[in-house]
JSON list of C-alpha atoms in Angstrom, two decimals:
[
{"chain": "X", "resi": 1, "resn": "MET", "atom": "CA", "xyz": [-15.11, 10.00, 6.04]},
{"chain": "X", "resi": 2, "resn": "VAL", "atom": "CA", "xyz": [-15.12, 6.45, 4.75]},
{"chain": "X", "resi": 3, "resn": "THR", "atom": "CA", "xyz": [-14.05, 5.89, 1.17]},
{"chain": "X", "resi": 4, "resn": "ASP", "atom": "CA", "xyz": [-16.28, 3.73, -1.00]},
{"chain": "X", "resi": 5, "resn": "PHE", "atom": "CA", "xyz": [-14.27, 1.10, -2.85]},
{"chain": "X", "resi": 6, "resn": "CYS", "atom": "CA", "xyz": [-14.94, -0.58, -6.19]},
{"chain": "X", "resi": 7, "resn": "GLU", "atom": "CA", "xyz": [-17.01, -3.45, -4.79]},
{"chain": "X", "resi": 8, "resn": "PRO", "atom": "CA", "xyz": [-20.75, -2.76, -4.44]},
{"chain": "X", "resi": 9, "resn": "ASP", "atom": "CA", "xyz": [-21.71, -2.38, -0.78]},
{"chain": "X", "resi": 10, "resn": "TYR", "atom": "CA", "xyz": [-23.97, -4.86, 1.04]},
{"chain": "X", "resi": 11, "resn": "ILE", "atom": "CA", "xyz": [-24.92, -6.73, -2.14]},
{"chain": "X", "resi": 12, "resn": "SER", "atom": "CA", "xyz": [-24.45, -10.34, -1.04]},
{"chain": "X", "resi": 13, "resn": "GLN", "atom": "CA", "xyz": [-24.72, -9.97, 2.75]},
{"chain": "X", "resi": 14, "resn": "TYR", "atom": "CA", "xyz": [-26.77, -7.59, 4.85]},
{"chain": "X", "resi": 15, "resn": "TYR", "atom": "CA", "xyz": [-24.11, -7.42, 7.58]},
{"chain": "X", "resi": 16, "resn": "VAL", "atom": "CA", "xyz": [-21.00, -7.48, 5.37]},
{"chain": "X", "resi": 17, "resn": "ALA", "atom": "CA", "xyz": [-20.27, -4.40, 3.27]},
{"chain": "X", "resi": 18, "resn": "GLU", "atom": "CA", "xyz": [-17.61, -5.72, 0.88]},
{"chain": "X", "resi": 19, "resn": "PRO", "atom": "CA", "xyz": [-17.08, -9.48, 1.33]},
{"chain": "X", "resi": 20, "resn": "PHE", "atom": "CA", "xyz": [-14.50, -9.98, -1.44]},
{"chain": "X", "resi": 21, "resn": "ASN", "atom": "CA", "xyz": [-12.34, -7.04, -0.34]},
{"chain": "X", "resi": 22, "resn": "ALA", "atom": "CA", "xyz": [-12.60, -8.30, 3.25]},
{"chain": "X", "resi": 23, "resn": "ILE", "atom": "CA", "xyz": [-11.46, -11.80, 2.28]},
{"chain": "X", "resi": 24, "resn": "THR", "atom": "CA", "xyz": [-8.56, -10.56, 0.15]},
{"chain": "X", "resi": 25, "resn": "SER", "atom": "CA", "xyz": [-7.44, -8.28, 3.00]},
{"chain": "X", "resi": 26, "resn": "LEU", "atom": "CA", "xyz": [-6.74, -11.39, 5.06]},
{"chain": "X", "resi": 27, "resn": "ILE", "atom": "CA", "xyz": [-3.74, -11.98, 2.75]},
{"chain": "X", "resi": 28, "resn": "PHE", "atom": "CA", "xyz": [-1.84, -9.39, 4.80]},
{"chain": "X", "resi": 29, "resn": "VAL", "atom": "CA", "xyz": [-2.54, -11.38, 7.96]},
{"chain": "X", "resi": 30, "resn": "PHE", "atom": "CA", "xyz": [-1.47, -14.61, 6.29]},
{"chain": "X", "resi": 31, "resn": "PHE", "atom": "CA", "xyz": [1.79, -13.26, 4.88]},
{"chain": "X", "resi": 32, "resn": "GLY", "atom": "CA", "xyz": [2.51, -11.34, 8.08]},
{"chain": "X", "resi": 33, "resn": "CYS", "atom": "CA", "xyz": [2.21, -14.55, 10.09]},
{"chain": "X", "resi": 34, "resn": "LEU", "atom": "CA", "xyz": [4.25, -16.45, 7.50]},
{"chain": "X", "resi": 35, "resn": "TYR", "atom": "CA", "xyz": [6.98, -13.80, 7.61]},
{"chain": "X", "resi": 36, "resn": "GLY", "atom": "CA", "xyz": [6.98, -13.79, 11.40]},
{"chain": "X", "resi": 37, "resn": "ALA", "atom": "CA", "xyz": [7.24, -17.56, 11.57]},
{"chain": "X", "resi": 38, "resn": "TYR", "atom": "CA", "xyz": [9.91, -18.18, 8.93]},
{"chain": "X", "resi": 39, "resn": "CYS", "atom": "CA", "xyz": [11.71, -15.02, 7.81]},
{"chain": "X", "resi": 40, "resn": "ASN", "atom": "CA", "xyz": [13.00, -13.29, 10.94]},
{"chain": "X", "resi": 41, "resn": "VAL", "atom": "CA", "xyz": [15.78, -15.77, 11.60]},
{"chain": "X", "resi": 42, "resn": "THR", "atom": "CA", "xyz": [17.91, -13.17, 13.41]},
{"chain": "X", "resi": 43, "resn": "ASN", "atom": "CA", "xyz": [15.02, -12.23, 15.72]},
{"chain": "X", "resi": 44, "resn": "GLU", "atom": "CA", "xyz": [15.64, -8.52, 15.22]},
{"chain": "X", "resi": 45, "resn": "TRP", "atom": "CA", "xyz": [13.01, -6.24, 16.72]},
{"chain": "X", "resi": 46, "resn": "ARG", "atom": "CA", "xyz": [12.67, -4.17, 13.54]},
{"chain": "X", "resi": 47, "resn": "PHE", "atom": "CA", "xyz": [11.54, -7.23, 11.57]},
{"chain": "X", "resi": 48, "resn": "SER", "atom": "CA", "xyz": [9.18, -8.20, 14.38]},
{"chain": "X", "resi": 49, "resn": "VAL", "atom": "CA", "xyz": [7.66, -4.72, 14.08]},
{"chain": "X", "resi": 50, "resn": "ILE", "atom": "CA", "xyz": [7.21, -5.25, 10.33]},
{"chain": "X", "resi": 51, "resn": "THR", "atom": "CA", "xyz": [5.39, -8.49, 11.12]},
{"chain": "X", "resi": 52, "resn": "ALA", "atom": "CA", "xyz": [3.12, -6.87, 13.69]},
{"chain": "X", "resi": 53, "resn": "VAL", "atom": "CA", "xyz": [2.32, -3.88, 11.46]},
{"chain": "X", "resi": 54, "resn": "SER", "atom": "CA", "xyz": [1.61, -6.11, 8.44]},
{"chain": "X", "resi": 55, "resn": "ILE", "atom": "CA", "xyz": [-0.80, -8.21, 10.48]},
{"chain": "X", "resi": 56, "resn": "SER", "atom": "CA", "xyz": [-2.48, -5.08, 11.85]},
{"chain": "X", "resi": 57, "resn": "ILE", "atom": "CA", "xyz": [-2.94, -3.76, 8.29]},
{"chain": "X", "resi": 58, "resn": "GLY", "atom": "CA", "xyz": [-4.68, -7.01, 7.37]},
{"chain": "X", "resi": 59, "resn": "ILE", "atom": "CA", "xyz": [-6.93, -6.95, 10.42]},
{"chain": "X", "resi": 60, "resn": "GLY", "atom": "CA", "xyz": [-7.75, -3.24, 9.98]},
{"chain": "X", "resi": 61, "resn": "SER", "atom": "CA", "xyz": [-8.41, -3.64, 6.26]},
{"chain": "X", "resi": 62, "resn": "THR", "atom": "CA", "xyz": [-10.63, -6.67, 6.83]},
{"chain": "X", "resi": 63, "resn": "ALA", "atom": "CA", "xyz": [-12.61, -4.81, 9.49]},
{"chain": "X", "resi": 64, "resn": "LEU", "atom": "CA", "xyz": [-12.90, -1.77, 7.20]},
{"chain": "X", "resi": 65, "resn": "HIS", "atom": "CA", "xyz": [-14.27, -3.78, 4.31]},
{"chain": "X", "resi": 66, "resn": "LEU", "atom": "CA", "xyz": [-16.65, -5.68, 6.59]},
{"chain": "X", "resi": 67, "resn": "THR", "atom": "CA", "xyz": [-18.13, -2.52, 8.14]},
{"chain": "X", "resi": 68, "resn": "LEU", "atom": "CA", "xyz": [-17.05, 0.58, 6.16]},
{"chain": "X", "resi": 69, "resn": "HIS", "atom": "CA", "xyz": [-16.68, 2.33, 9.51]},
{"chain": "X", "resi": 70, "resn": "TRP", "atom": "CA", "xyz": [-14.31, 5.33, 9.79]},
{"chain": "X", "resi": 71, "resn": "PHE", "atom": "CA", "xyz": [-12.55, 3.85, 12.84]},
{"chain": "X", "resi": 72, "resn": "PHE", "atom": "CA", "xyz": [-11.57, 0.72, 10.92]},
{"chain": "X", "resi": 73, "resn": "GLN", "atom": "CA", "xyz": [-10.49, 2.85, 7.97]},
{"chain": "X", "resi": 74, "resn": "SER", "atom": "CA", "xyz": [-8.01, 4.43, 10.39]},
{"chain": "X", "resi": 75, "resn": "CYS", "atom": "CA", "xyz": [-6.98, 0.96, 11.56]},
{"chain": "X", "resi": 76, "resn": "ASP", "atom": "CA", "xyz": [-6.19, 0.16, 7.92]},
{"chain": "X", "resi": 77, "resn": "GLU", "atom": "CA", "xyz": [-4.51, 3.37, 6.75]},
{"chain": "X", "resi": 78, "resn": "VAL", "atom": "CA", "xyz": [-2.41, 4.41, 9.75]},
{"chain": "X", "resi": 79, "resn": "PRO", "atom": "CA", "xyz": [-0.50, 1.10, 9.86]},
{"chain": "X", "resi": 80, "resn": "MET", "atom": "CA", "xyz": [0.15, 1.49, 6.10]},
{"chain": "X", "resi": 81, "resn": "LEU", "atom": "CA", "xyz": [2.00, 4.72, 6.91]},
{"chain": "X", "resi": 82, "resn": "TRP", "atom": "CA", "xyz": [3.76, 3.00, 9.81]},
{"chain": "X", "resi": 83, "resn": "LEU", "atom": "CA", "xyz": [4.90, 0.17, 7.54]},
{"chain": "X", "resi": 84, "resn": "ASN", "atom": "CA", "xyz": [6.54, 2.62, 5.14]},
{"chain": "X", "resi": 85, "resn": "SER", "atom": "CA", "xyz": [8.27, 4.29, 8.06]},
{"chain": "X", "resi": 86, "resn": "ILE", "atom": "CA", "xyz": [9.64, 1.02, 9.49]},
{"chain": "X", "resi": 87, "resn": "CYS", "atom": "CA", "xyz": [10.76, -0.03, 5.99]},
{"chain": "X", "resi": 88, "resn": "CYS", "atom": "CA", "xyz": [12.66, 3.26, 5.66]},
{"chain": "X", "resi": 89, "resn": "TYR", "atom": "CA", "xyz": [14.24, 2.61, 9.06]},
{"chain": "X", "resi": 90, "resn": "CYS", "atom": "CA", "xyz": [15.27, -0.91, 8.03]},
{"chain": "X", "resi": 91, "resn": "ILE", "atom": "CA", "xyz": [16.84, 0.30, 4.80]},
{"chain": "X", "resi": 92, "resn": "TYR", "atom": "CA", "xyz": [18.62, 3.14, 6.58]},
{"chain": "X", "resi": 93, "resn": "ASN", "atom": "CA", "xyz": [19.83, 0.80, 9.31]},
{"chain": "X", "resi": 94, "resn": "ASN", "atom": "CA", "xyz": [21.22, -1.66, 6.75]},
{"chain": "X", "resi": 95, "resn": "SER", "atom": "CA", "xyz": [23.02, 1.04, 4.78]},
{"chain": "X", "resi": 96, "resn": "THR", "atom": "CA", "xyz": [24.77, 2.77, 7.71]},
{"chain": "X", "resi": 97, "resn": "LYS", "atom": "CA", "xyz": [27.67, 1.54, 9.77]},
{"chain": "X", "resi": 98, "resn": "ARG", "atom": "CA", "xyz": [26.63, 0.43, 13.22]},
{"chain": "X", "resi": 99, "resn": "SER", "atom": "CA", "xyz": [28.89, 0.87, 16.21]},
{"chain": "X", "resi": 100, "resn": "GLU", "atom": "CA", "xyz": [29.32, -2.26, 18.27]},
{"chain": "X", "resi": 101, "resn": "GLY", "atom": "CA", "xyz": [27.56, -2.37, 21.61]},
{"chain": "X", "resi": 102, "resn": "ARG", "atom": "CA", "xyz": [25.43, 0.69, 20.90]},
{"chain": "X", "resi": 103, "resn": "HIS", "atom": "CA", "xyz": [22.38, 0.67, 23.13]},
{"chain": "X", "resi": 104, "resn": "PHE", "atom": "CA", "xyz": [20.76, 3.94, 22.02]},
{"chain": "X", "resi": 105, "resn": "ASP", "atom": "CA", "xyz": [19.77, 4.22, 18.39]},
{"chain": "X", "resi": 106, "resn": "ILE", "atom": "CA", "xyz": [19.18, 7.86, 17.40]},
{"chain": "X", "resi": 107, "resn": "SER", "atom": "CA", "xyz": [17.90, 6.86, 13.96]},
{"chain": "X", "resi": 108, "resn": "ALA", "atom": "CA", "xyz": [15.15, 4.77, 15.57]},
{"chain": "X", "resi": 109, "resn": "CYS", "atom": "CA", "xyz": [14.10, 7.85, 17.55]},
{"chain": "X", "resi": 110, "resn": "VAL", "atom": "CA", "xyz": [14.06, 10.00, 14.40]},
{"chain": "X", "resi": 111, "resn": "PHE", "atom": "CA", "xyz": [11.93, 7.50, 12.50]},
{"chain": "X", "resi": 112, "resn": "LEU", "atom": "CA", "xyz": [9.63, 7.06, 15.52]},
{"chain": "X", "resi": 113, "resn": "ILE", "atom": "CA", "xyz": [9.11, 10.82, 15.76]},
{"chain": "X", "resi": 114, "resn": "ALA", "atom": "CA", "xyz": [8.45, 11.00, 11.99]},
{"chain": "X", "resi": 115, "resn": "THR", "atom": "CA", "xyz": [5.91, 8.19, 12.37]},
{"chain": "X", "resi": 116, "resn": "LEU", "atom": "CA", "xyz": [4.16, 9.96, 15.23]},
{"chain": "X", "resi": 117, "resn": "VAL", "atom": "CA", "xyz": [4.07, 13.23, 13.27]},
{"chain": "X", "resi": 118, "resn": "GLY", "atom": "CA", "xyz": [2.61, 11.38, 10.27]},
{"chain": "X", "resi": 119, "resn": "THR", "atom": "CA", "xyz": [-0.04, 9.83, 12.50]},
{"chain": "X", "resi": 120, "resn": "VAL", "atom": "CA", "xyz": [-1.00, 13.22, 13.94]},
{"chain": "X", "resi": 121, "resn": "ILE", "atom": "CA", "xyz": [-1.21, 14.71, 10.43]},
{"chain": "X", "resi": 122, "resn": "TYR", "atom": "CA", "xyz": [-3.39, 11.79, 9.36]},
{"chain": "X", "resi": 123, "resn": "TYR", "atom": "CA", "xyz": [-5.88, 12.38, 12.17]},
{"chain": "X", "resi": 124, "resn": "CYS", "atom": "CA", "xyz": [-5.86, 16.17, 11.73]},
{"chain": "X", "resi": 125, "resn": "PHE", "atom": "CA", "xyz": [-6.72, 15.86, 8.03]},
{"chain": "X", "resi": 126, "resn": "GLN", "atom": "CA", "xyz": [-8.67, 12.60, 8.07]},
{"chain": "X", "resi": 127, "resn": "SER", "atom": "CA", "xyz": [-11.67, 14.21, 6.40]},
{"chain": "X", "resi": 128, "resn": "LEU", "atom": "CA", "xyz": [-9.45, 15.11, 3.41]},
{"chain": "X", "resi": 129, "resn": "TYR", "atom": "CA", "xyz": [-8.73, 11.71, 1.88]},
{"chain": "X", "resi": 130, "resn": "ILE", "atom": "CA", "xyz": [-6.34, 13.25, -0.64]},
{"chain": "X", "resi": 131, "resn": "VAL", "atom": "CA", "xyz": [-3.93, 14.07, 2.22]},
{"chain": "X", "resi": 132, "resn": "PHE", "atom": "CA", "xyz": [-3.63, 10.35, 3.01]},
{"chain": "X", "resi": 133, "resn": "ILE", "atom": "CA", "xyz": [-3.28, 9.45, -0.68]},
{"chain": "X", "resi": 134, "resn": "ILE", "atom": "CA", "xyz": [-0.48, 11.99, -1.17]},
{"chain": "X", "resi": 135, "resn": "THR", "atom": "CA", "xyz": [1.31, 11.04, 2.07]},
{"chain": "X", "resi": 136, "resn": "TYR", "atom": "CA", "xyz": [1.12, 7.33, 1.35]},
{"chain": "X", "resi": 137, "resn": "THR", "atom": "CA", "xyz": [2.20, 7.79, -2.28]},
{"chain": "X", "resi": 138, "resn": "ILE", "atom": "CA", "xyz": [5.21, 9.89, -1.29]},
{"chain": "X", "resi": 139, "resn": "THR", "atom": "CA", "xyz": [6.32, 7.54, 1.50]},
{"chain": "X", "resi": 140, "resn": "THR", "atom": "CA", "xyz": [5.91, 4.51, -0.77]},
{"chain": "X", "resi": 141, "resn": "ALA", "atom": "CA", "xyz": [7.96, 6.25, -3.47]},
{"chain": "X", "resi": 142, "resn": "VAL", "atom": "CA", "xyz": [10.68, 6.93, -0.88]},
{"chain": "X", "resi": 143, "resn": "VAL", "atom": "CA", "xyz": [10.73, 3.26, 0.12]},
{"chain": "X", "resi": 144, "resn": "VAL", "atom": "CA", "xyz": [10.88, 2.08, -3.50]},
{"chain": "X", "resi": 145, "resn": "LEU", "atom": "CA", "xyz": [13.60, 4.54, -4.51]},
{"chain": "X", "resi": 146, "resn": "TRP", "atom": "CA", "xyz": [15.62, 3.91, -1.37]},
{"chain": "X", "resi": 147, "resn": "CYS", "atom": "CA", "xyz": [15.41, 0.14, -1.95]},
{"chain": "X", "resi": 148, "resn": "TYR", "atom": "CA", "xyz": [16.57, 0.61, -5.52]},
{"chain": "X", "resi": 149, "resn": "ASN", "atom": "CA", "xyz": [19.47, 2.78, -4.38]},
{"chain": "X", "resi": 150, "resn": "TYR", "atom": "CA", "xyz": [20.36, 0.29, -1.66]},
{"chain": "X", "resi": 151, "resn": "ILE", "atom": "CA", "xyz": [20.41, -2.59, -4.13]},
{"chain": "X", "resi": 152, "resn": "PHE", "atom": "CA", "xyz": [22.10, -0.82, -7.05]},
{"chain": "X", "resi": 153, "resn": "GLY", "atom": "CA", "xyz": [23.90, 2.09, -5.35]},
{"chain": "X", "resi": 154, "resn": "LYS", "atom": "CA", "xyz": [27.60, 2.87, -5.42]},
{"chain": "X", "resi": 155, "resn": "HIS", "atom": "CA", "xyz": [28.38, 0.40, -2.65]},
{"chain": "X", "resi": 156, "resn": "CYS", "atom": "CA", "xyz": [27.13, -2.68, -4.51]},
{"chain": "X", "resi": 157, "resn": "SER", "atom": "CA", "xyz": [29.52, -4.94, -6.34]},
{"chain": "X", "resi": 158, "resn": "CYS", "atom": "CA", "xyz": [29.33, -5.15, -10.10]},
{"chain": "X", "resi": 159, "resn": "HIS", "atom": "CA", "xyz": [27.45, -8.10, -11.47]},
{"chain": "X", "resi": 160, "resn": "PRO", "atom": "CA", "xyz": [28.13, -9.32, -15.03]},
{"chain": "X", "resi": 161, "resn": "ASN", "atom": "CA", "xyz": [24.51, -8.54, -15.97]},
{"chain": "X", "resi": 162, "resn": "GLU", "atom": "CA", "xyz": [24.31, -5.33, -13.92]},
{"chain": "X", "resi": 163, "resn": "LYS", "atom": "CA", "xyz": [22.78, -3.18, -16.68]},
{"chain": "X", "resi": 164, "resn": "THR", "atom": "CA", "xyz": [20.09, -5.78, -17.36]},
{"chain": "X", "resi": 165, "resn": "LEU", "atom": "CA", "xyz": [19.36, -6.19, -13.65]},
{"chain": "X", "resi": 166, "resn": "LYS", "atom": "CA", "xyz": [19.09, -2.43, -13.16]},
{"chain": "X", "resi": 167, "resn": "LEU", "atom": "CA", "xyz": [16.73, -2.10, -16.10]},
{"chain": "X", "resi": 168, "resn": "LEU", "atom": "CA", "xyz": [14.62, -4.98, -14.85]},
{"chain": "X", "resi": 169, "resn": "ALA", "atom": "CA", "xyz": [14.52, -3.52, -11.34]},
{"chain": "X", "resi": 170, "resn": "LYS", "atom": "CA", "xyz": [13.47, -0.12, -12.70]},
{"chain": "X", "resi": 171, "resn": "LEU", "atom": "CA", "xyz": [10.70, -1.69, -14.76]},
{"chain": "X", "resi": 172, "resn": "VAL", "atom": "CA", "xyz": [9.46, -3.76, -11.84]},
{"chain": "X", "resi": 173, "resn": "CYS", "atom": "CA", "xyz": [9.52, -0.81, -9.43]},
{"chain": "X", "resi": 174, "resn": "LEU", "atom": "CA", "xyz": [7.83, 1.55, -11.86]},
{"chain": "X", "resi": 175, "resn": "SER", "atom": "CA", "xyz": [5.22, -0.96, -12.94]},
{"chain": "X", "resi": 176, "resn": "PHE", "atom": "CA", "xyz": [4.31, -2.10, -9.43]},
{"chain": "X", "resi": 177, "resn": "PHE", "atom": "CA", "xyz": [4.26, 1.44, -8.11]},
{"chain": "X", "resi": 178, "resn": "GLY", "atom": "CA", "xyz": [2.59, 2.99, -11.15]},
{"chain": "X", "resi": 179, "resn": "ILE", "atom": "CA", "xyz": [0.06, 0.27, -11.84]},
{"chain": "X", "resi": 180, "resn": "GLY", "atom": "CA", "xyz": [-0.68, -0.18, -8.14]},
{"chain": "X", "resi": 181, "resn": "LEU", "atom": "CA", "xyz": [-1.27, 3.55, -7.63]},
{"chain": "X", "resi": 182, "resn": "VAL", "atom": "CA", "xyz": [-3.50, 3.82, -10.71]},
{"chain": "X", "resi": 183, "resn": "CYS", "atom": "CA", "xyz": [-5.55, 0.77, -9.67]},
{"chain": "X", "resi": 184, "resn": "TRP", "atom": "CA", "xyz": [-5.90, 2.09, -6.15]},
{"chain": "X", "resi": 185, "resn": "LEU", "atom": "CA", "xyz": [-7.00, 5.54, -7.29]},
{"chain": "X", "resi": 186, "resn": "VAL", "atom": "CA", "xyz": [-9.48, 4.09, -9.79]},
{"chain": "X", "resi": 187, "resn": "SER", "atom": "CA", "xyz": [-10.99, 1.76, -7.19]},
{"chain": "X", "resi": 188, "resn": "THR", "atom": "CA", "xyz": [-11.59, 4.51, -4.61]}
]
């Protein structure tokens, strides 16, 4: 089942369903390439995966908005779930102590299994769009809350303006998450 978005379908082009949504979806490809080229200075595989998944979201989203085909909707939505999973892994990996010379990473296996389970659930309930909305909303909330805890948790050092920074971070997180979710739900 393909979701109809806020832009009228096939208005300006006979072969392009939603040209403006398709063009704006290319932003993910652009920033994914930019991140891959300039931001992964340590060449860690987890950040390379973030780059690849971000680019695949952009390509899938562009294809979805060009065609409104269910396959490309999957190519857009599944990588969104994957991105949340890899972000959770990155946060977890940064906040735990790593043993030197460790070749097997059990946490990577756990997050990979969770990602595979999420993908299977997505395809089993693909006709129920609300299942994707709920899953994506919950995983995004986990990423946002975990980031906040990582930045302002017990382990962080006190900053002279810590209360102001925490308040600002809460407002930014809540506004981006809340406003983004409302806009997304209204547009679908």
